[in-house]
C-alpha positions as protocol buffer text, in pm:
chain_id: "A"
residue {
  index: 1
  type: UNK
  ca { x: 10672 y: -7000 z: -5892 }
}
residue {
  index: 2
  type: UNK
  ca { x: 10870 y: -7033 z: -5569 }
}
residue {
  index: 3
  type: UNK
  ca { x: 10972 y: -6748 z: -5343 }
}
residue {
  index: 4
  type: UNK
  ca { x: 11297 y: -6621 z: -5495 }
}
residue {
  index: 5
  type: UNK
  ca { x: 11337 y: -6337 z: -5249 }
}
residue {
  index: 6
  type: UNK
  ca { x: 11436 y: -6565 z: -4964 }
}
residue {
  index: 7
  type: UNK
  ca { x: 11669 y: -6776 z: -5175 }
}
residue {
  index: 8
  type: UNK
  ca { x: 11829 y: -6484 z: -5357 }
}
residue {
  index: 9
  type: UNK
  ca { x: 11917 y: -6316 z: -5030 }
}
residue {
  index: 10
  type: UNK
  ca { x: 12092 y: -6622 z: -4888 }
}
residue {
  index: 11
  type: UNK
  ca { x: 12219 y: -6833 z: -5177 }
}
residue {
  index: 12
  type: UNK
  ca { x: 12469 y: -6699 z: -5427 }
}
residue {
  index: 13
  type: UNK
  ca { x: 12643 y: -6871 z: -5717 }
}
residue {
  index: 14
  type: UNK
  ca { x: 13006 y: -6952 z: -5640 }
}
residue {
  index: 15
  type: UNK
  ca { x: 13322 y: -6801 z: -5782 }
}
residue {
  index: 16
  type: UNK
  ca { x: 13442 y: -6461 z: -5890 }
}
residue {
  index: 17
  type: UNK
  ca { x: 13152 y: -6429 z: -6136 }
}
residue {
  index: 18
  type: UNK
  ca { x: 12897 y: -6553 z: -5881 }
}
residue {
  index: 19
  type: UNK
  ca { x: 12749 y: -6210 z: -5804 }
}
residue {
  index: 20
  type: UNK
  ca { x: 12717 y: -6128 z: -6175 }
}
residue {
  index: 21
  type: UNK
  ca { x: 12560 y: -6467 z: -6250 }
}
residue {
  index: 22
  type: UNK
  ca { x: 12322 y: -6426 z: -5957 }
}
residue {
  index: 23
  type: UNK
  ca { x: 12197 y: -6100 z: -6107 }
}
residue {
  index: 24
  type: UNK
  ca { x: 12157 y: -6265 z: -6447 }
}
residue {
  index: 25
  type: UNK
  ca { x: 11950 y: -6542 z: -6287 }
}
residue {
  index: 26
  type: UNK
  ca { x: 11741 y: -6284 z: -6104 }
}
residue {
  index: 27
  type: UNK
  ca { x: 11680 y: -6106 z: -6435 }
}
residue {
  index: 28
  type: UNK
  ca { x: 11573 y: -6436 z: -6591 }
}
residue {
  index: 29
  type: UNK
  ca { x: 11326 y: -6488 z: -6303 }
}
residue {
  index: 30
  type: UNK
  ca { x: 11181 y: -6144 z: -6377 }
}
residue {
  index: 31
  type: UNK
  ca { x: 11123 y: -6272 z: -6732 }
}
residue {
  index: 32
  type: UNK
  ca { x: 10865 y: -6507 z: -6581 }
}
residue {
  index: 33
  type: UNK
  ca { x: 10673 y: -6202 z: -6459 }
}
residue {
  index: 34
  type: UNK
  ca { x: 10709 y: -6034 z: -6800 }
}
residue {
  index: 35
  type: UNK
  ca { x: 10560 y: -6344 z: -6960 }
}
residue {
  index: 36
  type: UNK
  ca { x: 10275 y: -6354 z: -6706 }
}
residue {
  index: 37
  type: UNK
  ca { x: 10208 y: -5987 z: -6775 }
}
residue {
  index: 38
  type: UNK
  ca { x: 10186 y: -6041 z: -7152 }
}
residue {
  index: 39
  type: UNK
  ca { x: 10024 y: -6386 z: -7175 }
}
residue {
  index: 40
  type: UNK
  ca { x: 9673 y: -6375 z: -7321 }
}
residue {
  index: 41
  type: UNK
  ca { x: 9705 y: -6010 z: -7425 }
}
residue {
  index: 42
  type: UNK
  ca { x: 9797 y: -5831 z: -7745 }
}
residue {
  index: 43
  type: UNK
  ca { x: 10140 y: -5746 z: -7599 }
}
residue {
  index: 44
  type: UNK
  ca { x: 10400 y: -5915 z: -7818 }
}
residue {
  index: 45
  type: UNK
  ca { x: 10710 y: -6089 z: -7686 }
}
residue {
  index: 46
  type: UNK
  ca { x: 10915 y: -5902 z: -7947 }
}
residue {
  index: 47
  type: UNK
  ca { x: 10932 y: -5529 z: -7872 }
}
residue {
  index: 48
  type: UNK
  ca { x: 11209 y: -5383 z: -8091 }
}
residue {
  index: 49
  type: UNK
  ca { x: 11136 y: -5024 z: -7985 }
}
residue {
  index: 50
  type: UNK
  ca { x: 11167 y: -5106 z: -7613 }
}
residue {
  index: 51
  type: UNK
  ca { x: 11476 y: -5321 z: -7679 }
}
residue {
  index: 52
  type: UNK
  ca { x: 11646 y: -5034 z: -7865 }
}
residue {
  index: 53
  type: UNK
  ca { x: 11565 y: -4797 z: -7577 }
}
residue {
  index: 54
  type: UNK
  ca { x: 11709 y: -5039 z: -7321 }
}
residue {
  index: 55
  type: UNK
  ca { x: 12026 y: -5095 z: -7524 }
}
residue {
  index: 56
  type: UNK
  ca { x: 12076 y: -4720 z: -7573 }
}
residue {
  index: 57
  type: UNK
  ca { x: 12038 y: -4665 z: -7196 }
}
residue {
  index: 58
  type: UNK
  ca { x: 12290 y: -4944 z: -7135 }
}
residue {
  index: 59
  type: UNK
  ca { x: 12532 y: -4785 z: -7381 }
}
residue {
  index: 60
  type: UNK
  ca { x: 12504 y: -4447 z: -7209 }
}
residue {
  index: 61
  type: UNK
  ca { x: 12533 y: -4592 z: -6857 }
}
residue {
  index: 62
  type: UNK
  ca { x: 12830 y: -4807 z: -6959 }
}
residue {
  index: 63
  type: UNK
  ca { x: 13012 y: -4507 z: -7107 }
}
residue {
  index: 64
  type: UNK
  ca { x: 12944 y: -4305 z: -6792 }
}
residue {
  index: 65
  type: UNK
  ca { x: 13083 y: -4590 z: -6580 }
}
residue {
  index: 66
  type: UNK
  ca { x: 13396 y: -4621 z: -6793 }
}
residue {
  index: 67
  type: UNK
  ca { x: 13298 y: -4961 z: -6934 }
}
residue {
  index: 68
  type: UNK
  ca { x: 13342 y: -5081 z: -7289 }
}
residue {
  index: 69
  type: UNK
  ca { x: 12997 y: -4978 z: -7411 }
}
residue {
  index: 70
  type: UNK
  ca { x: 13003 y: -5215 z: -7710 }
}
residue {
  index: 71
  type: UNK
  ca { x: 13073 y: -5513 z: -7482 }
}
residue {
  index: 72
  type: UNK
  ca { x: 12801 y: -5400 z: -7237 }
}
residue {
  index: 73
  type: UNK
  ca { x: 12545 y: -5365 z: -7516 }
}
residue {
  index: 74
  type: UNK
  ca { x: 12638 y: -5711 z: -7648 }
}
residue {
  index: 75
  type: UNK
  ca { x: 12594 y: -5864 z: -7302 }
}
residue {
  index: 76
  type: UNK
  ca { x: 12258 y: -5693 z: -7256 }
}
residue {
  index: 77
  type: UNK
  ca { x: 12145 y: -5798 z: -7603 }
}
residue {
  index: 78
  type: UNK
  ca { x: 12207 y: -6153 z: -7477 }
}
residue {
  index: 79
  type: UNK
  ca { x: 11998 y: -6073 z: -7167 }
}
residue {
  index: 80
  type: UNK
  ca { x: 11709 y: -5962 z: -7386 }
}
residue {
  index: 81
  type: UNK
  ca { x: 11739 y: -6268 z: -7610 }
}
residue {
  index: 82
  type: UNK
  ca { x: 11737 y: -6494 z: -7304 }
}
residue {
  index: 83
  type: UNK
  ca { x: 11431 y: -6318 z: -7166 }
}
residue {
  index: 84
  type: UNK
  ca { x: 11247 y: -6376 z: -7492 }
}
residue {
  index: 85
  type: UNK
  ca { x: 11348 y: -6745 z: -7481 }
}
residue {
  index: 86
  type: UNK
  ca { x: 11191 y: -6772 z: -7134 }
}
residue {
  index: 87
  type: UNK
  ca { x: 10878 y: -6589 z: -7246 }
}
residue {
  index: 88
  type: UNK
  ca { x: 10834 y: -6809 z: -7554 }
}
residue {
  index: 89
  type: UNK
  ca { x: 10891 y: -7122 z: -7348 }
}
residue {
  index: 90
  type: UNK
  ca { x: 10640 y: -7018 z: -7085 }
}
residue {
  index: 91
  type: UNK
  ca { x: 10383 y: -6913 z: -7348 }
}
residue {
  index: 92
  type: UNK
  ca { x: 10416 y: -7256 z: -7512 }
}
residue {
  index: 93
  type: UNK
  ca { x: 10383 y: -7433 z: -7177 }
}
residue {
  index: 94
  type: UNK
  ca { x: 10083 y: -7228 z: -7067 }
}
residue {
  index: 95
  type: UNK
  ca { x: 9914 y: -7275 z: -7404 }
}
residue {
  index: 96
  type: UNK
  ca { x: 9961 y: -7652 z: -7378 }
}
residue {
  index: 97
  type: UNK
  ca { x: 9862 y: -7655 z: -7009 }
}
residue {
  index: 98
  type: UNK
  ca { x: 9605 y: -7377 z: -6959 }
}
residue {
  index: 99
  type: UNK
  ca { x: 9542 y: -7490 z: -6602 }
}
residue {
  index: 100
  type: UNK
  ca { x: 9902 y: -7381 z: -6521 }
}
residue {
  index: 101
  type: UNK
  ca { x: 9872 y: -7039 z: -6687 }
}
residue {
  index: 102
  type: UNK
  ca { x: 9894 y: -6732 z: -6464 }
}
residue {
  index: 103
  type: UNK
  ca { x: 9564 y: -6610 z: -6326 }
}
residue {
  index: 104
  type: UNK
  ca { x: 9686 y: -6257 z: -6252 }
}
residue {
  index: 105
  type: UNK
  ca { x: 9887 y: -6011 z: -6461 }
}
residue {
  index: 106
  type: UNK
  ca { x: 10179 y: -5839 z: -6292 }
}
residue {
  index: 107
  type: UNK
  ca { x: 10211 y: -5466 z: -6368 }
}
residue {
  index: 108
  type: UNK
  ca { x: 10456 y: -5427 z: -6656 }
}
residue {
  index: 109
  type: UNK
  ca { x: 10552 y: -5079 z: -6527 }
}
residue {
  index: 110
  type: UNK
  ca { x: 10667 y: -5225 z: -6194 }
}
residue {
  index: 111
  type: UNK
  ca { x: 10848 y: -5504 z: -6376 }
}
residue {
  index: 112
  type: UNK
  ca { x: 11033 y: -5252 z: -6594 }
}
residue {
  index: 113
  type: UNK
  ca { x: 11135 y: -5056 z: -6284 }
}
residue {
  index: 114
  type: UNK
  ca { x: 11281 y: -5378 z: -6139 }
}
residue {
  index: 115
  type: UNK
  ca { x: 11461 y: -5448 z: -6468 }
}
residue {
  index: 116
  type: UNK
  ca { x: 11608 y: -5097 z: -6459 }
}
residue {
  index: 117
  type: UNK
  ca { x: 11742 y: -5165 z: -6107 }
}
residue {
  index: 118
  type: UNK
  ca { x: 11891 y: -5493 z: -6226 }
}
residue {
  index: 119
  type: UNK
  ca { x: 12050 y: -5316 z: -6524 }
}
residue {
  index: 120
  type: UNK
  ca { x: 12229 y: -5076 z: -6290 }
}
residue {
  index: 121
  type: UNK
  ca { x: 12344 y: -5362 z: -6066 }
}
residue {
  index: 122
  type: UNK
  ca { x: 12457 y: -5570 z: -6366 }
}
residue {
  index: 123
  type: UNK
  ca { x: 12658 y: -5279 z: -6507 }
}
residue {
  index: 124
  type: UNK
  ca { x: 12829 y: -5235 z: -6169 }
}
residue {
  index: 125
  type: UNK
  ca { x: 12919 y: -5606 z: -6166 }
}
residue {
  index: 126
  type: UNK
  ca { x: 13045 y: -5584 z: -6523 }
}
residue {
  index: 127
  type: UNK
  ca { x: 13273 y: -5303 z: -6409 }
}
residue {
  index: 128
  type: UNK
  ca { x: 13385 y: -5503 z: -6102 }
}
residue {
  index: 129
  type: UNK
  ca { x: 13464 y: -5809 z: -6312 }
}
residue {
  index: 130
  type: UNK
  ca { x: 13614 y: -5636 z: -6614 }
}
residue {
  index: 131
  type: UNK
  ca { x: 13975 y: -5751 z: -6553 }
}
residue {
  index: 132
  type: UNK
  ca { x: 13864 y: -6114 z: -6516 }
}
residue {
  index: 133
  type: UNK
  ca { x: 13627 y: -6100 z: -6813 }
}
residue {
  index: 134
  type: UNK
  ca { x: 13920 y: -5991 z: -7031 }
}
residue {
  index: 135
  type: UNK
  ca { x: 14103 y: -6318 z: -6953 }
}
residue {
  index: 136
  type: UNK
  ca { x: 13908 y: -6570 z: -7162 }
}
residue {
  index: 137
  type: UNK
  ca { x: 14030 y: -6892 z: -6999 }
}
residue {
  index: 138
  type: UNK
  ca { x: 14003 y: -6774 z: -6638 }
}
residue {
  index: 139
  type: UNK
  ca { x: 13670 y: -6609 z: -6714 }
}
residue {
  index: 140
  type: UNK
  ca { x: 13532 y: -6922 z: -6876 }
}
residue {
  index: 141
  type: UNK
  ca { x: 13629 y: -7134 z: -6574 }
}
residue {
  index: 142
  type: UNK
  ca { x: 13476 y: -6885 z: -6329 }
}
residue {
  index: 143
  type: UNK
  ca { x: 13161 y: -6845 z: -6539 }
}
residue {
  index: 144
  type: UNK
  ca { x: 13108 y: -7220 z: -6561 }
}
residue {
  index: 145
  type: UNK
  ca { x: 13148 y: -7250 z: -6183 }
}
residue {
  index: 146
  type: UNK
  ca { x: 12899 y: -6968 z: -6127 }
}
residue {
  index: 147
  type: UNK
  ca { x: 12647 y: -7101 z: -6381 }
}
residue {
  index: 148
  type: UNK
  ca { x: 12654 y: -7460 z: -6254 }
}
residue {
  index: 149
  type: UNK
  ca { x: 12626 y: -7365 z: -5887 }
}
residue {
  index: 150
  type: UNK
  ca { x: 12371 y: -7091 z: -5952 }
}
residue {
  index: 151
  type: UNK
  ca { x: 12150 y: -7317 z: -6164 }
}
residue {
  index: 152
  type: UNK
  ca { x: 12166 y: -7592 z: -5900 }
}
residue {
  index: 153
  type: UNK
  ca { x: 12107 y: -7362 z: -5603 }
}
residue {
  index: 154
  type: UNK
  ca { x: 11819 y: -7187 z: -5775 }
}
residue {
  index: 155
  type: UNK
  ca { x: 11682 y: -7520 z: -5906 }
}
residue {
  index: 156
  type: UNK
  ca { x: 11652 y: -7383 z: -6257 }
}
residue {
  index: 157
  type: UNK
  ca { x: 11449 y: -7594 z: -6496 }
}
residue {
  index: 158
  type: UNK
  ca { x: 11572 y: -7678 z: -6846 }
}
residue {
  index: 159
  type: UNK
  ca { x: 11416 y: -7366 z: -6999 }
}
residue {
  index: 160
  type: UNK
  ca { x: 11589 y: -7134 z: -6752 }
}
residue {
  index: 161
  type: UNK
  ca { x: 11921 y: -7322 z: -6772 }
}
residue {
  index: 162
  type: UNK
  ca { x: 11924 y: -7279 z: -7150 }
}
residue {
  index: 163
  type: UNK
  ca { x: 11832 y: -6913 z: -7111 }
}
residue {
  index: 164
  type: UNK
  ca { x: 12117 y: -6871 z: -6858 }
}
residue {
  index: 165
  type: UNK
  ca { x: 12361 y: -6999 z: -7121 }
}
residue {
  index: 166
  type: UNK
  ca { x: 12220 y: -6751 z: -7373 }
}
residue {
  index: 167
  type: UNK
  ca { x: 12230 y: -6466 z: -7121 }
}
residue {
  index: 168
  type: UNK
  ca { x: 12597 y: -6526 z: -7041 }
}
residue {
  index: 169
  type: UNK
  ca { x: 12722 y: -6600 z: -7395 }
}
residue {
  index: 170
  type: UNK
  ca { x: 12922 y: -6277 z: -7421 }
}
residue {
  index: 171
  type: UNK
  ca { x: 13034 y: -6234 z: -7060 }
}
residue {
  index: 172
  type: UNK
  ca { x: 13385 y: -6364 z: -7129 }
}
residue {
  index: 173
  type: UNK
  ca { x: 13427 y: -6183 z: -7457 }
}
residue {
  index: 174
  type: UNK
  ca { x: 13658 y: -5884 z: -7467 }
}
residue {
  index: 175
  type: UNK
  ca { x: 13452 y: -5720 z: -7736 }
}
residue {
  index: 176
  type: UNK
  ca { x: 13663 y: -5888 z: -8003 }
}
residue {
  index: 177
  type: UNK
  ca { x: 13546 y: -6211 z: -8168 }
}
residue {
  index: 178
  type: UNK
  ca { x: 13679 y: -6500 z: -7960 }
}
residue {
  index: 179
  type: UNK
  ca { x: 13605 y: -6867 z: -7918 }
}
residue {
  index: 180
  type: UNK
  ca { x: 13345 y: -6895 z: -7645 }
}
residue {
  index: 181
  type: UNK
  ca { x: 13308 y: -7184 z: -7403 }
}
residue {
  index: 182
  type: UNK
  ca { x: 13124 y: -7490 z: -7524 }
}
């Protein structure tokens, strides 16, 4: 895995949703560490208890920040789904190519602390972008710009590009069912 710290500090996705998309990409990169932490252990990719805890914390933090808590929970559910996509993809790759499997296991406690920091930052960006996210066409244009430039700048592989799409599925939704971008 390349050094994301240097690139994340200097390269940001473009557009009004660039900062939000950058945080989503950073969260996806942390999923690599989650996978490395769990690979070859009894720790399952699916952790419904932990997921419920995270979503409840998101709901509470969103309410405290004056955000639509239902929309925030939906967006974070997409984040969790995307993370599991990355983990499954990496597990499959490492199983097929054991020589490329991680040789060390990152501390899941430290990873969760980083995810908590990203949750707080993502909620702040959701608040900052709320007016734009409630305009489906403008939001979709800005999100596409941010996703395309972020994926290119970060050199995301196919697995991470697909996960980015999953992670941002609900960003432009107002909490009501709407047609999402294709």
